[in-house]
């Protein structure tokens, strides 16, 4: 049994530039648990319990789902706070470009998991890149900081099946599925 998710990974330039902007600010709020830059992603489907027996079917379904989607541009900018700014549990950047395409990819990812017999968690899809977690921070100041950052845009060429090794801290990409009519690269 594995805890997994399907995700779009940001490009190296995005990770490097965003990390540089956050570096001097991370110590400013001791209660925030920062997600390491190499763990940043845009989740399209979250699956808390993927049985080993469902893995092959899940990968096959995700490969087919990815083939049905053309590559697209996605952009992140501006702060988001979940569930709301006064009592934030998640501090994130909002998806501001390619939101419809990402939502469609999410719907396909979730359907692929369901067809493999894997339960998908989560409600309405809201595209975001999680930067930090907290148990109830007032994030108004942080939203202003994130709103001052530039926008980052990159081309989405693939979707990844990722396993959670240490929740919120360390993930391992298990398979990559190129968008459009090509094949998958399984990494195990």
mmCIF file of C-alpha atoms in Angstrom:
data_model
loop_
_atom_site.group_PDB
_atom_site.id
_atom_site.type_symbol
_atom_site.label_atom_id
_atom_site.label_comp_id
_atom_site.label_asym_id
_atom_site.label_seq_id
_atom_site.Cartn_x
_atom_site.Cartn_y
_atom_site.Cartn_z
ATOM 1 C CA UNK A 1 0.000 0.000 0.000
ATOM 2 C CA UNK A 2 1.409 3.385 -0.950
ATOM 3 C CA UNK A 3 0.412 7.012 -0.487
ATOM 4 C CA UNK A 4 0.633 8.577 -3.960
ATOM 5 C CA UNK A 5 -0.390 11.523 -6.057
ATOM 6 C CA UNK A 6 -0.377 12.594 -9.681
ATOM 7 C CA UNK A 7 1.356 15.906 -10.278
ATOM 8 C CA UNK A 8 2.874 18.425 -12.632
ATOM 9 C CA UNK A 9 6.389 19.401 -11.567
ATOM 10 C CA UNK A 10 7.644 22.979 -11.999
ATOM 11 C CA UNK A 11 10.606 23.639 -14.265
ATOM 12 C CA UNK A 12 14.125 24.017 -12.852
ATOM 13 C CA UNK A 13 14.164 27.776 -13.502
ATOM 14 C CA UNK A 14 10.914 28.224 -11.577
ATOM 15 C CA UNK A 15 12.234 26.231 -8.612
ATOM 16 C CA UNK A 16 15.559 28.095 -8.569
ATOM 17 C CA UNK A 17 14.063 31.607 -8.834
ATOM 18 C CA UNK A 18 11.267 31.000 -6.334
ATOM 19 C CA UNK A 19 13.680 29.372 -3.881
ATOM 20 C CA UNK A 20 15.975 32.416 -4.116
ATOM 21 C CA UNK A 21 13.076 34.767 -3.341
ATOM 22 C CA UNK A 22 11.920 32.694 -0.368
ATOM 23 C CA UNK A 23 15.378 31.960 1.054
ATOM 24 C CA UNK A 24 15.728 35.122 3.150
ATOM 25 C CA UNK A 25 12.078 35.044 4.228
ATOM 26 C CA UNK A 26 11.794 31.472 5.547
ATOM 27 C CA UNK A 27 13.078 32.350 9.023
ATOM 28 C CA UNK A 28 10.557 35.188 9.378
ATOM 29 C CA UNK A 29 7.748 32.932 10.600
ATOM 30 C CA UNK A 30 8.843 30.171 12.944
ATOM 31 C CA UNK A 31 5.518 28.338 12.849
ATOM 32 C CA UNK A 32 5.581 27.682 9.115
ATOM 33 C CA UNK A 33 6.678 24.259 7.930
ATOM 34 C CA UNK A 34 8.252 24.984 4.544
ATOM 35 C CA UNK A 35 7.972 22.439 1.765
ATOM 36 C CA UNK A 36 11.469 21.767 0.368
ATOM 37 C CA UNK A 37 11.911 23.168 -3.164
ATOM 38 C CA UNK A 38 12.603 19.721 -4.627
ATOM 39 C CA UNK A 39 9.153 18.651 -3.381
ATOM 40 C CA UNK A 40 7.171 21.486 -5.039
ATOM 41 C CA UNK A 41 4.448 20.319 -7.403
ATOM 42 C CA UNK A 42 0.922 20.936 -8.688
ATOM 43 C CA UNK A 43 -1.241 18.007 -7.550
ATOM 44 C CA UNK A 44 -3.859 16.768 -10.012
ATOM 45 C CA UNK A 45 -5.034 13.728 -7.995
ATOM 46 C CA UNK A 46 -4.276 12.552 -4.444
ATOM 47 C CA UNK A 47 -4.596 8.897 -3.455
ATOM 48 C CA UNK A 48 -4.014 8.083 0.222
ATOM 49 C CA UNK A 49 -3.975 4.308 -0.288
ATOM 50 C CA UNK A 50 -2.814 2.750 -3.549
ATOM 51 C CA UNK A 51 -2.775 -1.053 -3.250
ATOM 52 C CA UNK A 52 0.233 -2.713 -4.869
ATOM 53 C CA UNK A 53 -2.206 -4.800 -6.906
ATOM 54 C CA UNK A 54 -3.692 -1.635 -8.483
ATOM 55 C CA UNK A 55 -0.381 -0.042 -9.479
ATOM 56 C CA UNK A 56 -0.092 -1.545 -12.971
ATOM 57 C CA UNK A 57 -3.672 -0.612 -13.855
ATOM 58 C CA UNK A 58 -3.195 2.878 -12.444
ATOM 59 C CA UNK A 59 -0.063 3.436 -14.522
ATOM 60 C CA UNK A 60 -1.746 2.144 -17.674
ATOM 61 C CA UNK A 61 -4.749 4.393 -17.126
ATOM 62 C CA UNK A 62 -2.558 7.434 -16.431
ATOM 63 C CA UNK A 63 -0.547 6.766 -19.582
ATOM 64 C CA UNK A 64 -3.767 6.729 -21.619
ATOM 65 C CA UNK A 65 -5.091 9.818 -19.839
ATOM 66 C CA UNK A 66 -1.886 11.771 -20.512
ATOM 67 C CA UNK A 67 -1.912 10.791 -24.180
ATOM 68 C CA UNK A 68 -5.272 12.501 -24.542
ATOM 69 C CA UNK A 69 -3.945 15.893 -23.387
ATOM 70 C CA UNK A 70 -1.762 18.238 -25.420
ATOM 71 C CA UNK A 71 1.095 20.037 -23.677
ATOM 72 C CA UNK A 72 0.162 23.471 -22.349
ATOM 73 C CA UNK A 73 1.533 26.495 -20.524
ATOM 74 C CA UNK A 74 0.880 26.799 -16.804
ATOM 75 C CA UNK A 75 1.671 29.817 -14.652
ATOM 76 C CA UNK A 76 1.727 30.530 -10.933
ATOM 77 C CA UNK A 77 1.568 33.904 -9.229
ATOM 78 C CA UNK A 78 -0.047 35.525 -6.232
ATOM 79 C CA UNK A 79 -0.660 34.055 -2.827
ATOM 80 C CA UNK A 80 -3.356 31.611 -1.790
ATOM 81 C CA UNK A 81 -4.284 30.545 1.730
ATOM 82 C CA UNK A 82 -6.368 27.478 2.575
ATOM 83 C CA UNK A 83 -8.906 27.321 4.043
ATOM 84 C CA UNK A 84 -8.814 31.142 4.410
ATOM 85 C CA UNK A 85 -6.357 33.962 5.187
ATOM 86 C CA UNK A 86 -7.249 34.332 8.883
ATOM 87 C CA UNK A 87 -6.594 30.700 9.855
ATOM 88 C CA UNK A 88 -4.264 29.366 7.182
ATOM 89 C CA UNK A 89 -3.212 25.742 7.063
ATOM 90 C CA UNK A 90 -1.671 25.900 3.579
ATOM 91 C CA UNK A 91 0.243 28.817 2.060
ATOM 92 C CA UNK A 92 0.563 28.503 -1.720
ATOM 93 C CA UNK A 93 0.977 30.196 -5.079
ATOM 94 C CA UNK A 94 -2.138 30.276 -7.256
ATOM 95 C CA UNK A 95 -2.330 28.785 -10.739
ATOM 96 C CA UNK A 96 -3.133 31.830 -12.867
ATOM 97 C CA UNK A 97 -2.404 30.559 -16.368
ATOM 98 C CA UNK A 98 -3.471 27.220 -17.780
ATOM 99 C CA UNK A 99 -5.973 26.719 -14.956
ATOM 100 C CA UNK A 100 -8.607 25.172 -17.238
ATOM 101 C CA UNK A 101 -6.100 22.816 -18.828
ATOM 102 C CA UNK A 102 -4.765 21.811 -15.398
ATOM 103 C CA UNK A 103 -8.314 21.216 -14.132
ATOM 104 C CA UNK A 104 -9.011 19.024 -17.181
ATOM 105 C CA UNK A 105 -5.792 17.086 -16.512
ATOM 106 C CA UNK A 106 -6.920 16.696 -12.899
ATOM 107 C CA UNK A 107 -10.284 15.302 -14.011
ATOM 108 C CA UNK A 108 -8.534 12.813 -16.309
ATOM 109 C CA UNK A 109 -6.053 11.841 -13.556
ATOM 110 C CA UNK A 110 -8.838 11.269 -11.038
ATOM 111 C CA UNK A 111 -10.866 9.233 -13.528
ATOM 112 C CA UNK A 112 -7.783 7.121 -14.358
ATOM 113 C CA UNK A 113 -7.308 6.325 -10.671
ATOM 114 C CA UNK A 114 -10.979 5.506 -10.162
ATOM 115 C CA UNK A 115 -10.972 3.144 -13.167
ATOM 116 C CA UNK A 116 -8.003 1.334 -11.575
ATOM 117 C CA UNK A 117 -10.023 0.884 -8.379
ATOM 118 C CA UNK A 118 -8.050 3.513 -6.457
ATOM 119 C CA UNK A 119 -9.962 6.011 -4.309
ATOM 120 C CA UNK A 120 -9.103 9.654 -4.961
ATOM 121 C CA UNK A 121 -9.351 12.181 -2.148
ATOM 122 C CA UNK A 122 -10.194 15.863 -2.287
ATOM 123 C CA UNK A 123 -13.080 18.027 -3.301
ATOM 124 C CA UNK A 124 -13.272 20.759 -5.892
ATOM 125 C CA UNK A 125 -9.965 21.161 -7.744
ATOM 126 C CA UNK A 126 -8.047 24.387 -7.042
ATOM 127 C CA UNK A 127 -4.692 24.506 -8.826
ATOM 128 C CA UNK A 128 -1.892 25.650 -6.518
ATOM 129 C CA UNK A 129 1.757 25.128 -5.588
ATOM 130 C CA UNK A 130 2.058 24.552 -1.823
ATOM 131 C CA UNK A 131 4.955 26.434 -0.242
ATOM 132 C CA UNK A 132 4.326 25.953 3.491
ATOM 133 C CA UNK A 133 1.939 24.475 6.049
ATOM 134 C CA UNK A 134 0.773 25.753 9.430
ATOM 135 C CA UNK A 135 -1.820 24.911 12.064
ATOM 136 C CA UNK A 136 -3.723 28.181 11.786
ATOM 137 C CA UNK A 137 -1.589 31.180 10.876
ATOM 138 C CA UNK A 138 -2.987 34.577 9.903
ATOM 139 C CA UNK A 139 -1.480 34.741 6.419
ATOM 140 C CA UNK A 140 -2.429 38.276 5.376
ATOM 141 C CA UNK A 141 1.184 39.491 5.491
ATOM 142 C CA UNK A 142 2.426 36.404 3.635
ATOM 143 C CA UNK A 143 -0.205 36.848 0.939
ATOM 144 C CA UNK A 144 1.076 40.389 0.388
ATOM 145 C CA UNK A 145 4.642 39.066 0.101
ATOM 146 C CA UNK A 146 3.631 36.365 -2.379
ATOM 147 C CA UNK A 147 1.549 38.858 -4.360
ATOM 148 C CA UNK A 148 4.716 40.937 -4.847
ATOM 149 C CA UNK A 149 6.555 38.030 -6.514
ATOM 150 C CA UNK A 150 6.711 37.783 -10.312
ATOM 151 C CA UNK A 151 4.680 35.258 -12.257
ATOM 152 C CA UNK A 152 6.352 32.035 -13.378
ATOM 153 C CA UNK A 153 5.223 30.204 -16.495
ATOM 154 C CA UNK A 154 6.450 26.886 -17.860
ATOM 155 C CA UNK A 155 5.362 24.338 -20.430
ATOM 156 C CA UNK A 156 3.734 21.191 -19.072
ATOM 157 C CA UNK A 157 5.030 18.257 -21.120
ATOM 158 C CA UNK A 158 4.296 15.413 -18.688
ATOM 159 C CA UNK A 159 2.423 14.350 -15.598
ATOM 160 C CA UNK A 160 4.112 12.272 -12.880
ATOM 161 C CA UNK A 161 2.998 9.524 -10.525
ATOM 162 C CA UNK A 162 4.663 10.355 -7.221
ATOM 163 C CA UNK A 163 4.952 8.357 -4.006
ATOM 164 C CA UNK A 164 5.019 10.067 -0.623
ATOM 165 C CA UNK A 165 8.082 8.817 1.267
ATOM 166 C CA UNK A 166 7.938 11.350 4.136
ATOM 167 C CA UNK A 167 4.589 13.235 4.166
ATOM 168 C CA UNK A 168 5.022 16.897 3.214
ATOM 169 C CA UNK A 169 8.798 16.569 2.960
ATOM 170 C CA UNK A 170 10.057 13.895 0.571
ATOM 171 C CA UNK A 171 8.570 12.386 -2.544
ATOM 172 C CA UNK A 172 9.800 9.936 -5.183
ATOM 173 C CA UNK A 173 8.684 10.107 -8.820
ATOM 174 C CA UNK A 174 7.688 6.546 -9.756
ATOM 175 C CA UNK A 175 6.575 7.122 -13.357
ATOM 176 C CA UNK A 176 6.401 9.925 -15.911
ATOM 177 C CA UNK A 177 3.681 10.119 -18.536
ATOM 178 C CA UNK A 178 4.338 12.442 -21.481
ATOM 179 C CA UNK A 179 1.361 14.465 -22.646
ATOM 180 C CA UNK A 180 0.181 13.854 -26.191
ATOM 181 C CA UNK A 181 0.528 10.703 -28.301
ATOM 182 C CA UNK A 182 3.691 9.079 -26.853
ATOM 183 C CA UNK A 183 4.600 6.468 -24.223
ATOM 184 C CA UNK A 184 5.319 6.401 -20.495
ATOM 185 C CA UNK A 185 8.649 6.099 -18.750
ATOM 186 C CA UNK A 186 8.366 4.009 -15.587
ATOM 187 C CA UNK A 187 11.261 4.694 -13.237
ATOM 188 C CA UNK A 188 11.464 1.653 -10.940
#
